[in-house]
Amino acid sequence: MSTAVDIAGPSSPDQAHSSAKIPNEPLRPSLKRSSHPYSLSHYISTPSPAVDVKGLIQPSPGQQRAAQPGHAKPRRAPSSWPDMFESPSGLHLAHAAELLMRAGLLALTPAEDSSGCGADFQPFLGAWFPFSPALFPLAGFQMGGGHWRSTAVGAESIEGLVAEGYSPGSLGGGGGGRRKRKRCGECVPCRRQTNCEQCSSCRNRKRGHQICKYRKCEELKRKPGGPGFEILYPTQ
DNA sequence: ACTAACGTTCTG
DNA sequence: CAGAACGTTAGT
């Protein structure tokens, strides 16, 4: 449970000034299964009030200060960054929310009928989500083009969305050659709209040519052909 | 042409 | 092995 933090990534400042141009997410409505070490029950059984999670997520002022760029080492980022910011592996909190949604435990609020809600939460898009039934799904699905409407989106809905034109092949895995795969657009990292500007990828963007760690698609983190990959991209 | 970012290779 | 650097692809 101690690792369930870093989907947040560094929060506030980056919202305002992510220097990099953030493209509109190539949101794909297909919801793919992700193989995570934790099962749904793992999350359900773990009491995690929004406040507590938020408390874990929010970096302390001291931590933020330590993260100030400026004293860049030529190599190897200094250990001043706490693990909570440097370990994208902790994304399972997001995964938990995803699982909960699938299980119908999280309610999806339609963007249109947001009586102000959508606007209120907009600033949180992609940054971090308090583990609250209302906040988390709203962000991504609002951008999703109004596909998501009801509380429990069943597998049929997902399949239908997939059938809208996003085939596994179109994701780059199908061509046969080693074409670039594309971001799934659905996972929490993909839904982030801002670069944290603090992770190693952001700080080293010029040379690293890598997307912000917290925006790195969970699917792309997997090796094609690696464990679980065929599940994500079933051969048809 | 320029930029973003995926994939591969290199390095510690 | 993880992370950095680089080559390359893809979108605008």
Short mmCIF file of C-alpha atoms (C1' of nucleotides) in Angstrom, two decimals:
data_model
loop_
_atom_site.label_atom_id
_atom_site.label_comp_id
_atom_site.label_asym_id
_atom_site.label_seq_id
_atom_site.Cartn_x
_atom_site.Cartn_y
_atom_site.Cartn_z
CA MET A 1 0.00 0.00 0.00
CA SER A 2 2.89 2.29 0.56
CA THR A 3 3.58 2.52 -3.12
CA ALA A 4 0.17 3.66 -4.15
CA VAL A 5 1.12 7.17 -4.72
CA ASP A 6 3.03 8.09 -7.71
CA ILE A 7 0.30 8.29 -10.28
CA ALA A 8 0.02 11.62 -8.79
CA GLY A 9 3.41 12.68 -9.70
CA PRO A 10 4.40 16.12 -8.69
CA SER A 11 1.31 18.13 -8.82
CA SER A 12 0.45 21.73 -8.83
CA PRO A 13 3.25 23.70 -10.43
CA ASP A 14 3.47 21.52 -13.44
CA GLN A 15 -0.14 22.11 -14.25
CA ALA A 16 0.50 25.67 -15.07
CA HIS A 17 3.73 25.52 -16.90
CA SER A 18 4.38 22.33 -18.61
CA SER A 19 6.75 23.72 -21.12
CA ALA A 20 6.21 20.94 -23.54
CA LYS A 21 3.29 21.18 -25.81
CA ILE A 22 0.87 18.58 -24.67
CA PRO A 23 -1.02 17.12 -27.53
CA ASN A 24 -4.62 16.29 -27.14
CA GLU A 25 -4.64 12.76 -26.04
CA PRO A 26 -5.28 10.23 -28.72
CA LEU A 27 -7.97 8.79 -26.58
CA ARG A 28 -9.08 5.43 -27.64
CA PRO A 29 -12.28 4.19 -26.25
CA SER A 30 -11.15 0.66 -26.14
CA LEU A 31 -10.50 -0.42 -22.64
CA LYS A 32 -7.88 -3.01 -22.51
CA ARG A 33 -7.08 -5.26 -19.68
CA SER A 34 -3.93 -4.56 -17.90
CA SER A 35 -2.07 -7.17 -16.02
CA HIS A 36 -1.30 -5.83 -12.67
CA PRO A 37 0.02 -7.63 -9.66
CA TYR A 38 -2.99 -6.68 -7.64
CA SER A 39 -6.45 -7.94 -8.01
CA LEU A 40 -9.64 -6.02 -7.61
CA SER A 41 -10.23 -7.48 -4.21
CA HIS A 42 -6.92 -6.18 -3.14
CA TYR A 43 -8.09 -2.66 -3.61
CA ILE A 44 -11.59 -3.13 -2.43
CA SER A 45 -10.43 -4.61 0.81
CA THR A 46 -8.10 -1.76 1.38
CA PRO A 47 -9.79 1.22 2.97
CA SER A 48 -8.47 4.27 1.22
CA PRO A 49 -10.43 7.40 1.88
CA ALA A 50 -9.75 10.17 -0.53
CA VAL A 51 -8.22 12.32 2.09
CA ASP A 52 -5.66 9.79 3.09
CA VAL A 53 -4.60 9.05 -0.41
CA LYS A 54 -4.37 12.67 -1.20
CA GLY A 55 -2.24 13.16 1.80
CA LEU A 56 0.10 10.51 0.57
CA ILE A 57 0.16 11.90 -2.89
CA GLN A 58 0.77 15.49 -2.15
CA PRO A 59 4.44 16.12 -1.82
CA SER A 60 5.46 18.01 1.20
CA PRO A 61 6.84 21.48 0.67
CA GLY A 62 10.21 20.18 1.55
CA GLN A 63 10.02 17.55 -1.08
CA GLN A 64 8.98 20.04 -3.66
CA ARG A 65 11.84 22.23 -2.75
CA ALA A 66 14.27 19.39 -3.05
CA ALA A 67 12.95 18.84 -6.53
CA GLN A 68 13.93 22.22 -7.77
CA PRO A 69 15.78 21.91 -11.00
CA GLY A 70 19.01 23.69 -11.35
CA HIS A 71 21.59 21.44 -9.86
CA ALA A 72 21.44 18.93 -12.60
CA LYS A 73 23.87 16.14 -12.49
CA PRO A 74 25.38 15.00 -15.72
CA ARG A 75 24.13 11.54 -15.09
CA ARG A 76 22.03 9.77 -12.53
CA ALA A 77 19.46 11.94 -10.91
CA PRO A 78 20.26 12.83 -7.35
CA SER A 79 18.52 10.80 -4.74
CA SER A 80 16.81 13.90 -3.50
CA TRP A 81 13.68 12.70 -5.22
CA PRO A 82 11.59 10.55 -3.02
CA ASP A 83 10.48 7.26 -4.36
CA MET A 84 6.97 8.45 -4.49
CA PHE A 85 7.89 10.58 -7.43
CA GLU A 86 10.34 8.34 -9.11
CA SER A 87 8.52 5.09 -9.24
CA PRO A 88 5.85 4.89 -11.86
CA SER A 89 5.39 1.32 -10.81
CA GLY A 90 3.10 2.58 -8.12
CA LEU A 91 0.51 3.15 -10.75
CA HIS A 92 -1.51 0.39 -9.31
CA LEU A 93 -3.55 2.93 -7.48
CA ALA A 94 -4.83 4.04 -10.80
CA HIS A 95 -5.24 0.49 -11.74
CA ALA A 96 -7.31 -0.02 -8.69
CA ALA A 97 -9.64 2.70 -9.72
CA GLU A 98 -9.90 1.17 -13.13
CA LEU A 99 -10.77 -2.14 -11.66
CA LEU A 100 -13.32 -0.57 -9.44
CA MET A 101 -14.90 1.09 -12.36
CA ARG A 102 -15.17 -2.12 -14.22
CA ALA A 103 -16.71 -3.66 -11.21
CA GLY A 104 -19.24 -0.90 -11.13
CA LEU A 105 -18.02 0.39 -7.84
CA LEU A 106 -17.07 3.70 -9.24
CA ALA A 107 -19.67 5.91 -10.74
CA LEU A 108 -19.02 7.62 -13.99
CA THR A 109 -20.45 11.05 -14.24
CA PRO A 110 -21.35 12.21 -17.71
CA ALA A 111 -19.51 15.34 -18.61
CA GLU A 112 -22.55 17.07 -19.99
CA ASP A 113 -24.66 16.70 -16.95
CA SER A 114 -21.96 18.04 -14.77
CA SER A 115 -23.65 20.70 -12.78
CA GLY A 116 -20.41 22.50 -12.65
CA CYS A 117 -18.55 19.43 -11.71
CA GLY A 118 -16.72 19.01 -14.93
CA ALA A 119 -15.37 22.46 -14.86
CA ASP A 120 -14.38 22.15 -11.28
CA PHE A 121 -12.37 19.06 -11.83
CA GLN A 122 -10.83 20.07 -15.06
CA PRO A 123 -7.71 21.37 -13.40
CA PHE A 124 -7.12 17.96 -12.00
CA LEU A 125 -7.06 16.30 -15.33
CA GLY A 126 -4.24 13.96 -15.52
CA ALA A 127 -2.50 15.34 -12.56
CA TRP A 128 -3.58 13.14 -9.78
CA PHE A 129 -6.86 11.94 -8.59
CA PRO A 130 -8.08 11.79 -5.10
CA PHE A 131 -9.33 8.33 -4.67
CA SER A 132 -12.85 9.46 -4.88
CA PRO A 133 -15.57 7.83 -6.93
CA ALA A 134 -16.47 11.07 -8.54
CA LEU A 135 -13.15 12.54 -9.43
CA PHE A 136 -11.14 9.85 -10.97
CA PRO A 137 -13.29 8.67 -13.82
CA LEU A 138 -14.57 12.04 -14.65
CA ALA A 139 -11.35 13.40 -15.96
CA GLY A 140 -10.58 10.81 -18.50
CA PHE A 141 -14.02 10.08 -19.63
CA GLN A 142 -14.88 13.62 -20.13
CA MET A 143 -12.15 13.78 -22.67
CA GLY A 144 -13.24 10.52 -24.05
CA GLY A 145 -15.91 12.20 -26.07
CA GLY A 146 -18.92 11.28 -24.06
CA HIS A 147 -18.62 7.60 -24.63
CA TRP A 148 -19.00 6.79 -21.03
CA ARG A 149 -22.35 7.32 -19.59
CA SER A 150 -23.47 4.82 -17.08
CA THR A 151 -22.09 3.73 -13.81
CA ALA A 152 -21.00 0.32 -14.77
CA VAL A 153 -19.57 0.01 -18.18
CA GLY A 154 -19.80 -3.56 -19.07
CA ALA A 155 -17.60 -5.57 -21.30
CA GLU A 156 -20.07 -5.26 -24.12
CA SER A 157 -19.75 -1.52 -24.09
CA ILE A 158 -16.06 -1.79 -24.18
CA GLU A 159 -16.16 -4.17 -27.03
CA GLY A 160 -18.44 -1.85 -28.86
CA LEU A 161 -16.10 0.99 -28.39
CA VAL A 162 -13.23 -1.08 -29.55
CA ALA A 163 -15.20 -1.88 -32.61
CA GLU A 164 -15.43 1.78 -33.39
CA GLY A 165 -12.21 1.58 -35.22
CA TYR A 166 -9.45 0.92 -32.83
CA SER A 167 -8.06 -2.42 -33.61
CA PRO A 168 -4.99 -3.87 -32.00
CA GLY A 169 -3.30 -3.67 -35.32
CA SER A 170 -3.87 0.01 -35.54
CA LEU A 171 -1.99 0.43 -32.34
CA GLY A 172 1.18 -0.35 -34.09
CA GLY A 173 1.61 -3.93 -33.15
CA GLY A 174 0.07 -5.35 -36.21
CA GLY A 175 2.16 -4.15 -39.05
CA GLY A 176 4.61 -6.92 -38.73
CA GLY A 177 7.63 -4.66 -38.70
CA ARG A 178 8.73 -2.81 -35.64
CA ARG A 179 6.53 0.13 -36.04
CA LYS A 180 6.00 2.45 -33.21
CA ARG A 181 3.21 1.50 -30.96
CA LYS A 182 0.89 4.21 -29.91
CA ARG A 183 -0.33 5.21 -26.56
CA CYS A 184 -3.54 3.55 -25.50
CA GLY A 185 -5.00 6.85 -24.45
CA GLU A 186 -6.99 5.22 -21.71
CA CYS A 187 -4.70 4.47 -18.88
CA VAL A 188 -4.23 7.05 -16.22
CA PRO A 189 -0.81 8.09 -17.46
CA CYS A 190 -2.22 8.61 -20.90
CA ARG A 191 -4.92 10.77 -19.45
CA ARG A 192 -2.50 13.05 -17.85
CA GLN A 193 -2.34 16.23 -19.80
CA THR A 194 0.62 17.84 -18.19
CA ASN A 195 4.20 16.88 -17.95
CA CYS A 196 5.47 16.93 -14.45
CA GLU A 197 8.63 18.69 -15.58
CA GLN A 198 10.34 17.06 -12.68
CA CYS A 199 10.88 13.48 -13.54
CA SER A 200 14.01 12.39 -15.28
CA SER A 201 12.29 12.19 -18.61
CA CYS A 202 10.98 15.71 -18.36
CA ARG A 203 14.20 17.10 -17.10
CA ASN A 204 16.11 15.33 -19.77
CA ARG A 205 13.68 15.73 -22.57
CA LYS A 206 16.10 17.19 -25.06
CA ARG A 207 18.36 14.22 -24.97
CA GLY A 208 16.13 11.60 -23.63
CA HIS A 209 13.36 12.01 -26.15
CA GLN A 210 11.05 10.39 -23.68
CA ILE A 211 7.62 11.33 -22.53
CA CYS A 212 7.11 12.29 -18.91
CA LYS A 213 7.30 9.26 -16.69
CA TYR A 214 3.87 9.94 -15.38
CA ARG A 215 2.45 10.13 -18.84
CA LYS A 216 4.09 7.04 -20.14
CA CYS A 217 1.42 4.73 -21.36
CA GLU A 218 1.09 1.63 -19.30
CA GLU A 219 0.73 -0.46 -22.38
CA LEU A 220 3.90 0.86 -23.89
CA LYS A 221 5.76 0.02 -20.76
CA ARG A 222 5.20 -3.58 -21.62
CA LYS A 223 7.42 -5.27 -24.05
CA PRO A 224 5.59 -6.43 -27.13
CA GLY A 225 5.44 -10.13 -26.79
CA GLY A 226 6.19 -9.89 -23.15
CA PRO A 227 4.11 -11.55 -20.47
CA GLY A 228 0.52 -10.59 -20.78
CA PHE A 229 0.94 -8.91 -24.06
CA GLU A 230 -1.04 -11.41 -26.01
CA ILE A 231 -3.83 -10.84 -23.60
CA LEU A 232 -3.80 -7.19 -24.36
CA TYR A 233 -3.62 -7.73 -28.04
CA PRO A 234 -5.33 -10.96 -28.73
CA THR A 235 -4.67 -12.39 -32.09
CA GLN A 236 -7.75 -12.68 -34.14
"C1'" DA B 1 10.89 21.40 -41.24
"C1'" DC B 2 9.87 20.81 -36.69
"C1'" DT B 3 8.49 18.42 -32.60
"C1'" DA B 4 7.02 14.53 -29.77
"C1'" DA B 5 7.99 10.33 -28.34
"C1'" DC B 6 8.78 4.98 -29.22
"C1'" DG B 7 12.38 1.59 -29.74
"C1'" DT B 8 17.04 0.31 -29.33
"C1'" DT B 9 21.59 0.59 -27.70
"C1'" DC B 10 24.83 2.03 -24.43
"C1'" DT B 11 26.56 2.80 -19.84
"C1'" DG B 12 27.19 2.61 -14.91
"C1'" DC C 1 19.23 -4.23 -14.64
"C1'" DA C 2 17.74 0.59 -14.70
"C1'" DG C 3 18.32 4.65 -16.65
"C1'" DA C 4 20.42 7.67 -20.14
"C1'" DA C 5 21.43 8.61 -24.85
"C1'" DC C 6 20.50 8.14 -29.44
"C1'" DG C 7 18.14 6.82 -33.85
"C1'" DT C 8 14.06 6.75 -35.83
"C1'" DT C 9 9.18 7.15 -36.77
"C1'" DA C 10 5.00 9.73 -36.92
"C1'" DG C 11 2.14 13.74 -36.67
"C1'" DT C 12 1.57 18.62 -37.67
#
